[in-house]
Tab-separated table of C-alpha atoms and ligand atoms in Angstrom:
chain	number	residue	atom	x	y	z
Q	1	MET	CA	4.426	-60.236	7.782
Q	2	THR	CA	7.808	-61.101	6.281
Q	3	ASP	CA	8.167	-61.592	2.547
Q	4	PRO	CA	7.735	-65.294	1.798
Q	5	VAL	CA	10.414	-65.396	-0.904
Q	6	VAL	CA	13.588	-63.307	-1.034
Q	7	LEU	CA	16.244	-64.374	-3.533
Q	8	GLU	CA	19.546	-62.614	-4.011
Q	9	GLY	CA	22.429	-63.534	-6.301
Q	10	VAL	CA	21.105	-67.029	-6.950
Q	11	SER	CA	23.145	-68.920	-9.554
Q	12	HIS	CA	22.927	-72.584	-10.427
Q	13	ALA	CA	24.870	-74.919	-12.700
Q	14	PHE	CA	24.354	-78.477	-13.913
Q	15	GLY	CA	27.204	-80.795	-14.899
Q	16	GLU	CA	30.881	-80.885	-14.085
Q	17	GLY	CA	34.064	-79.712	-15.750
Q	18	GLU	CA	33.705	-79.009	-19.438
Q	19	LEU	CA	30.059	-80.048	-19.325
Q	20	ARG	CA	29.236	-77.527	-16.621
Q	21	ARG	CA	26.398	-75.244	-17.723
Q	22	LEU	CA	25.185	-72.246	-15.826
Q	23	VAL	CA	21.377	-72.233	-15.983
Q	24	LEU	CA	20.647	-69.503	-13.416
Q	25	ARG	CA	22.705	-66.338	-13.302
Q	26	ASP	CA	22.565	-63.958	-10.394
Q	27	VAL	CA	18.800	-64.105	-9.931
Q	28	ALA	CA	17.121	-61.696	-7.508
Q	29	LEU	CA	13.411	-61.914	-6.754
Q	30	ARG	CA	11.272	-60.773	-3.858
Q	31	MET	CA	7.639	-61.767	-3.386
Q	32	ALA	CA	5.280	-59.882	-1.103
Q	33	PRO	CA	2.853	-61.703	1.216
Q	34	GLY	CA	-0.207	-62.811	-0.759
Q	35	GLU	CA	1.367	-61.873	-4.087
Q	36	ILE	CA	0.767	-63.971	-7.198
Q	37	VAL	CA	3.802	-64.034	-9.469
Q	38	LEU	CA	3.931	-65.750	-12.846
Q	39	LEU	CA	7.310	-66.844	-14.155
Q	40	THR	CA	7.481	-66.979	-17.957
Q	41	GLY	CA	10.190	-67.344	-20.566
Q	42	PRO	CA	11.432	-69.636	-23.309
Q	43	SER	CA	12.005	-73.327	-22.776
Q	44	GLY	CA	15.311	-73.920	-21.016
Q	45	SER	CA	15.509	-70.425	-19.526
Q	46	GLY	CA	15.696	-71.825	-15.990
Q	47	LYS	CA	12.148	-71.409	-14.673
Q	48	THR	CA	11.680	-74.907	-13.285
Q	49	THR	CA	15.182	-74.921	-11.817
Q	50	LEU	CA	14.363	-71.702	-9.973
Q	51	LEU	CA	11.052	-73.116	-8.732
Q	52	THR	CA	12.708	-76.279	-7.413
Q	53	LEU	CA	15.324	-74.217	-5.566
Q	54	VAL	CA	12.624	-72.091	-3.923
Q	55	GLY	CA	10.773	-75.300	-3.023
Q	56	ALA	CA	13.900	-76.693	-1.310
Q	57	LEU	CA	13.743	-79.623	-3.718
Q	58	ARG	CA	17.389	-79.180	-4.643
Q	59	ALA	CA	20.362	-77.699	-2.807
Q	60	LEU	CA	21.267	-74.062	-3.296
Q	61	GLN	CA	24.725	-73.661	-4.853
Q	62	ALA	CA	25.273	-69.910	-4.775
Q	63	GLY	CA	23.547	-66.826	-3.440
Q	64	SER	CA	20.898	-66.412	-0.801
Q	65	ALA	CA	17.329	-67.724	-0.792
Q	66	ARG	CA	15.088	-66.952	2.178
Q	67	VAL	CA	11.848	-68.911	1.875
Q	68	LEU	CA	9.216	-68.583	4.624
Q	69	GLY	CA	11.948	-67.218	6.846
Q	70	VAL	CA	14.392	-70.104	6.264
Q	71	GLU	CA	17.780	-69.254	4.721
Q	72	LEU	CA	18.388	-72.125	2.307
Q	73	ALA	CA	22.090	-71.340	1.929
Q	74	GLU	CA	22.504	-72.537	5.512
Q	75	ALA	CA	19.753	-75.152	5.747
Q	76	GLY	CA	20.463	-78.841	6.208
Q	77	GLU	CA	18.308	-81.635	4.786
Q	78	GLY	CA	16.133	-81.685	7.936
Q	79	GLN	CA	15.276	-78.003	7.641
Q	80	ARG	CA	14.660	-78.349	3.923
Q	81	LEU	CA	12.263	-81.213	4.610
Q	82	SER	CA	10.299	-79.254	7.191
Q	83	LEU	CA	10.185	-76.259	4.833
Q	84	ARG	CA	8.809	-78.471	2.039
Q	85	ARG	CA	5.959	-79.450	4.337
Q	86	GLN	CA	4.963	-75.794	4.573
Q	87	ILE	CA	4.770	-75.449	0.792
Q	88	GLY	CA	1.906	-76.546	-1.447
Q	89	PHE	CA	3.176	-77.988	-4.732
Q	90	ILE	CA	1.085	-78.262	-7.901
Q	91	PHE	CA	2.554	-79.882	-11.002
Q	92	GLN	CA	1.545	-80.174	-14.632
Q	93	ASN	CA	0.571	-83.799	-14.367
Q	94	HIS	CA	-1.197	-83.451	-11.035
Q	95	ASN	CA	0.615	-86.558	-9.665
Q	96	LEU	CA	-2.519	-87.959	-8.056
Q	97	LEU	CA	-2.389	-91.597	-7.005
Q	98	GLY	CA	-4.672	-93.689	-9.207
Q	99	PHE	CA	-5.616	-96.238	-6.549
Q	100	LEU	CA	-6.879	-93.594	-4.113
Q	101	ASP	CA	-10.060	-91.553	-4.491
Q	102	ALA	CA	-10.039	-87.764	-4.507
Q	103	ARG	CA	-10.481	-87.326	-0.767
Q	104	GLN	CA	-7.827	-89.926	0.072
Q	105	ASN	CA	-5.410	-88.186	-2.290
Q	106	VAL	CA	-6.033	-84.903	-0.486
Q	107	ALA	CA	-6.030	-86.397	3.024
Q	108	MET	CA	-2.707	-88.138	2.382
Q	109	THR	CA	-0.901	-84.809	2.562
Q	110	LEU	CA	-1.910	-84.524	6.206
Q	111	GLU	CA	-0.396	-87.835	7.245
Q	112	MET	CA	2.797	-86.159	8.416
Q	113	GLN	CA	0.863	-83.789	10.675
Q	114	PRO	CA	0.990	-84.939	14.265
Q	115	GLY	CA	-2.219	-85.204	16.234
Q	116	LEU	CA	-4.594	-85.656	13.319
Q	117	GLY	CA	-6.453	-88.955	13.119
Q	118	GLU	CA	-7.759	-90.550	9.928
Q	119	ARG	CA	-11.289	-89.198	10.441
Q	120	GLN	CA	-10.056	-85.660	10.984
Q	121	ARG	CA	-7.825	-85.856	7.924
Q	122	LEU	CA	-10.714	-87.021	5.757
Q	123	ALA	CA	-12.996	-84.325	7.194
Q	124	ARG	CA	-10.418	-81.643	6.357
Q	125	ALA	CA	-10.054	-83.101	2.850
Q	126	ASP	CA	-13.836	-82.986	2.390
Q	127	GLU	CA	-13.927	-79.323	3.405
Q	128	VAL	CA	-11.263	-78.291	0.920
Q	129	LEU	CA	-12.745	-80.450	-1.854
Q	130	ALA	CA	-16.087	-78.733	-1.261
Q	131	ALA	CA	-14.335	-75.354	-1.481
Q	132	VAL	CA	-12.959	-76.266	-4.916
Q	133	GLY	CA	-16.424	-77.435	-6.013
Q	134	LEU	CA	-15.791	-81.176	-5.926
Q	135	ALA	CA	-17.920	-82.271	-2.966
Q	136	GLU	CA	-19.953	-84.702	-5.023
Q	137	HIS	CA	-16.905	-86.150	-6.767
Q	138	ARG	CA	-14.866	-86.833	-3.670
Q	139	HIS	CA	-15.230	-90.602	-3.786
Q	140	LYS	CA	-14.049	-90.909	-7.384
Q	141	PRO	CA	-10.559	-92.013	-8.395
Q	142	PRO	CA	-8.610	-89.684	-10.719
Q	143	SER	CA	-9.485	-91.855	-13.749
Q	144	GLN	CA	-13.152	-90.878	-13.372
Q	145	LEU	CA	-12.461	-87.154	-13.242
Q	146	SER	CA	-11.868	-84.687	-16.087
Q	147	GLY	CA	-8.482	-82.984	-16.498
Q	148	GLY	CA	-9.804	-79.790	-14.900
Q	149	GLN	CA	-11.325	-81.706	-11.995
Q	150	ARG	CA	-8.035	-83.534	-11.401
Q	151	GLN	CA	-6.201	-80.234	-11.256
Q	152	ARG	CA	-8.789	-79.008	-8.761
Q	153	VAL	CA	-8.035	-82.058	-6.616
Q	154	ALA	CA	-4.352	-81.135	-6.926
Q	155	ILE	CA	-5.208	-77.605	-5.753
Q	156	ALA	CA	-7.150	-79.006	-2.800
Q	157	ARG	CA	-4.198	-81.235	-1.960
Q	158	ALA	CA	-1.816	-78.275	-2.104
Q	159	LEU	CA	-4.077	-76.176	0.145
Q	160	VAL	CA	-5.217	-78.692	2.743
Q	161	GLY	CA	-2.030	-78.437	4.798
Q	162	GLU	CA	-2.479	-74.649	5.073
Q	163	PRO	CA	0.793	-73.860	3.333
Q	164	GLY	CA	2.655	-70.567	3.622
Q	165	LEU	CA	3.505	-70.616	-0.085
Q	166	ILE	CA	2.263	-72.356	-3.227
Q	167	LEU	CA	4.602	-73.361	-6.034
Q	168	ALA	CA	2.981	-74.404	-9.306
Q	169	ASP	CA	4.758	-75.693	-12.413
Q	170	GLU	CA	2.690	-75.380	-15.597
Q	171	PRO	CA	-0.580	-76.287	-13.871
Q	172	THR	CA	-2.651	-75.608	-17.000
Q	173	ALA	CA	-0.454	-77.327	-19.568
Q	174	ALA	CA	-2.746	-80.322	-19.943
Q	175	LEU	CA	-6.000	-78.327	-19.928
Q	176	ASP	CA	-8.057	-76.576	-22.587
Q	177	LYS	CA	-8.425	-72.811	-22.460
Q	178	ALA	CA	-11.657	-72.646	-20.468
Q	179	SER	CA	-10.715	-75.171	-17.811
Q	180	GLY	CA	-7.146	-73.813	-17.599
Q	181	HIS	CA	-8.417	-70.369	-16.798
Q	182	GLU	CA	-11.038	-71.683	-14.409
Q	183	VAL	CA	-8.497	-73.752	-12.483
Q	184	VAL	CA	-6.037	-70.890	-12.140
Q	185	SER	CA	-8.744	-68.387	-11.163
Q	186	LEU	CA	-9.924	-70.809	-8.524
Q	187	LEU	CA	-6.386	-71.207	-7.236
Q	188	ARG	CA	-5.981	-67.451	-7.090
Q	189	GLY	CA	-9.266	-67.005	-5.224
Q	190	MET	CA	-8.352	-69.632	-2.645
Q	191	ALA	CA	-4.863	-68.197	-2.166
Q	192	ARG	CA	-6.244	-64.673	-1.817
Q	193	GLN	CA	-8.718	-65.793	0.839
Q	194	ARG	CA	-5.908	-67.368	2.824
Q	195	GLY	CA	-3.277	-64.669	2.132
Q	196	VAL	CA	-0.953	-67.253	0.552
Q	197	SER	CA	1.554	-66.260	-2.149
Q	198	ILE	CA	1.842	-68.210	-5.385
Q	199	LEU	CA	4.862	-68.579	-7.630
Q	200	MET	CA	3.743	-70.179	-10.876
Q	201	VAL	CA	5.778	-71.226	-13.900
Q	202	THR	CA	3.756	-70.987	-17.079
Q	203	HIS	CA	4.084	-70.906	-20.844
Q	204	ASP	CA	0.387	-70.225	-21.083
Q	205	PRO	CA	-0.333	-66.667	-22.289
Q	206	ARG	CA	-4.043	-67.239	-21.596
Q	207	ILE	CA	-3.602	-67.045	-17.840
Q	208	LEU	CA	-1.284	-64.048	-17.495
Q	209	ASP	CA	-4.204	-61.912	-16.317
Q	210	VAL	CA	-4.464	-63.762	-12.987
Q	211	ALA	CA	-1.045	-62.501	-11.903
Q	212	ASP	CA	-0.166	-59.525	-9.759
Q	213	ARG	CA	3.160	-59.547	-11.544
Q	214	VAL	CA	4.713	-61.345	-14.506
Q	215	VAL	CA	8.424	-62.053	-14.272
Q	216	ALA	CA	10.161	-62.978	-17.526
Q	217	MET	CA	13.293	-65.120	-17.655
Q	218	GLU	CA	15.770	-65.506	-20.464
Q	219	ASP	CA	18.931	-67.573	-20.469
Q	220	GLY	CA	19.008	-67.937	-16.687
Q	221	ARG	CA	18.378	-64.291	-15.910
Q	222	ILE	CA	15.341	-62.325	-14.933
Q	223	VAL	CA	14.812	-59.818	-17.705
Q	224	SER	CA	11.729	-58.017	-16.429
Q	225	ALA	CA	10.537	-57.834	-12.862
Q	226	PRO	CA	8.899	-54.652	-11.714
Q	227	PRO	CA	9.206	-54.474	-7.933
Q	228	ALA	CA	6.524	-55.900	-5.665
Q	229	GLY	CA	3.786	-53.451	-4.766
Q	230	ARG	CA	4.669	-51.038	-7.584
Q	231	ASP	CA	1.141	-49.665	-7.868
D	301	LIG	N1	18.933	-82.281	-13.785
D	301	LIG	C1	19.498	-81.612	-14.808
D	301	LIG	N2	20.706	-81.946	-15.291
D	301	LIG	C2	21.266	-81.262	-16.296
D	301	LIG	N3	20.700	-80.224	-16.912
D	301	LIG	C3	19.492	-79.849	-16.497
D	301	LIG	C4	18.816	-80.514	-15.419
D	301	LIG	N4	17.620	-79.912	-15.222
D	301	LIG	C5	17.552	-78.912	-16.135
D	301	LIG	N5	18.659	-78.867	-16.889
D	301	LIG	C6	18.947	-77.879	-17.952
D	301	LIG	O1	18.892	-76.599	-17.384
D	301	LIG	C7	18.301	-75.664	-18.286
D	301	LIG	C8	17.120	-75.000	-17.605
D	301	LIG	O2	16.088	-75.964	-17.424
D	301	LIG	P1	14.686	-75.612	-16.761
D	301	LIG	O3	13.897	-76.865	-16.731
D	301	LIG	O4	14.920	-74.889	-15.498
D	301	LIG	O5	14.098	-74.610	-17.846
D	301	LIG	P2	12.603	-74.128	-18.045
D	301	LIG	O6	12.695	-72.675	-18.325
D	301	LIG	O7	11.769	-74.563	-16.907
D	301	LIG	O8	12.207	-74.918	-19.346
D	301	LIG	P3	10.760	-75.509	-19.794
D	301	LIG	O9	9.916	-74.312	-19.996
D	301	LIG	O10	11.082	-76.236	-21.048
D	301	LIG	O11	10.303	-76.397	-18.685
D	301	LIG	C9	17.922	-76.453	-19.533
D	301	LIG	O12	18.932	-76.258	-20.489
D	301	LIG	C10	17.912	-77.884	-19.046
D	301	LIG	O13	18.262	-78.746	-20.092
């Protein structure tokens, strides 16, 4: 199996001319298949920018980024779009649609998949919702679910398309300690079962124990990243 994420010499700047600010400086990072890496560091150190580059959500400016076998330095918008469909995204505010129930929110992700009818999509959504322990809540809209349950729907939505990689940005920020840990442990268990790697940005010291590796960033650089598979 090839490594899902291989970054070399990745730099990124925002702004032009005198306002130009380098927010990533020569970043190198390699993730092994199935590895769970937590990205930590002070606010503004570049974590989210790095995550969005890996997720092909913004164009690479400098360096090389191979994600699920696609070299982003050479990828056009079409390739970036098809890569994004192979990635499960989980954000802080879950981004569930309020007018859809849990299973519709999850099933929606499958709409771009050819050959799957509405009934099959909903059946797949039901399976994954059951796996995250929400079978009996699947007909509820997000407003009738707790914060932890909503994040579990977001996990189900990220997993239902059988992604090759999961990118999560502060998934526990809105949760209390117990449900934050529960949600992240669940995510880890599901990813482990499927052999999917996770790159997760977090400020939350309470969840560091779920990681195989913690990578710290400071001022656009990685300041501590023991190599994959060190033990
Ligand atoms: N679209 C943008 N335009 C200009 N500057 C930006 C943009 N996005 C981020 N920045 C700046 O880039 C730097 C890195 O931001 P980034 O969001 O990657 O940091 P972070 O480590 O994720 O921070 P936080 O933990 O607060 O989310 C910050 O100084 C931020 O203000």
